[in-house]
GROMACS .gro file of C-alpha atoms in nm:
model
   33
    1MET     CA    1  -0.751   4.604   5.146
    2SER     CA    2  -0.386   4.898   5.148
    3ALA     CA    3  -0.280   4.687   5.442
    4SER     CA    4  -0.311   4.369   5.220
    5LEU     CA    5  -0.108   4.532   4.937
    6THR     CA    6   0.093   4.683   5.164
    7ASN     CA    7   0.187   4.335   5.331
    8SER     CA    8   0.224   4.142   5.005
    9THR     CA    9   0.450   4.404   4.838
   10LYS     CA   10   0.689   4.350   5.150
   11GLY     CA   11   0.665   4.001   5.194
   12GLN     CA   12   0.796   4.027   4.809
   13LYS     CA   13   1.081   4.244   4.927
   14PHE     CA   14   1.149   4.136   5.229
   15GLY     CA   15   1.171   3.717   5.073
   16PRO     CA   16   1.090   3.389   5.169
   17ARG     CA   17   1.244   3.478   5.528
   18ARG     CA   18   0.958   3.758   5.649
   19GLY     CA   19   0.704   3.560   5.464
   20HIS     CA   20   0.727   3.229   5.727
   21VAL     CA   21   0.795   3.482   6.035
   22ALA     CA   22   0.424   3.656   5.935
   23ASP     CA   23   0.230   3.349   5.813
   24SER     CA   24   0.314   3.176   6.177
   25TYR     CA   25   0.223   3.524   6.325
   26GLY     CA   26  -0.094   3.466   6.159
   27ARG     CA   27  -0.143   3.135   6.246
   28GLU     CA   28  -0.042   3.281   6.606
   29LEU     CA   29  -0.384   3.496   6.613
   30ASP     CA   30  -0.589   3.330   6.444
   31LEU     CA   31  -0.512   3.043   6.765
   32ARG     CA   32  -0.608   3.317   6.957
   33HIS     CA   33  -0.871   3.472   6.889
   0.00000   0.00000   0.00000
C-alpha cells in the first residue's frame, strides 16, 4: 500500500512523462513475468 501511494504521488509530481515511463516499465515486467 505504501509503495502504491508513493508511486501515485510521484507520478503527479513528475507529470505525465514519468507516468508514461513507469507504465511502459510496468508493462515490460508484466510481459517478462
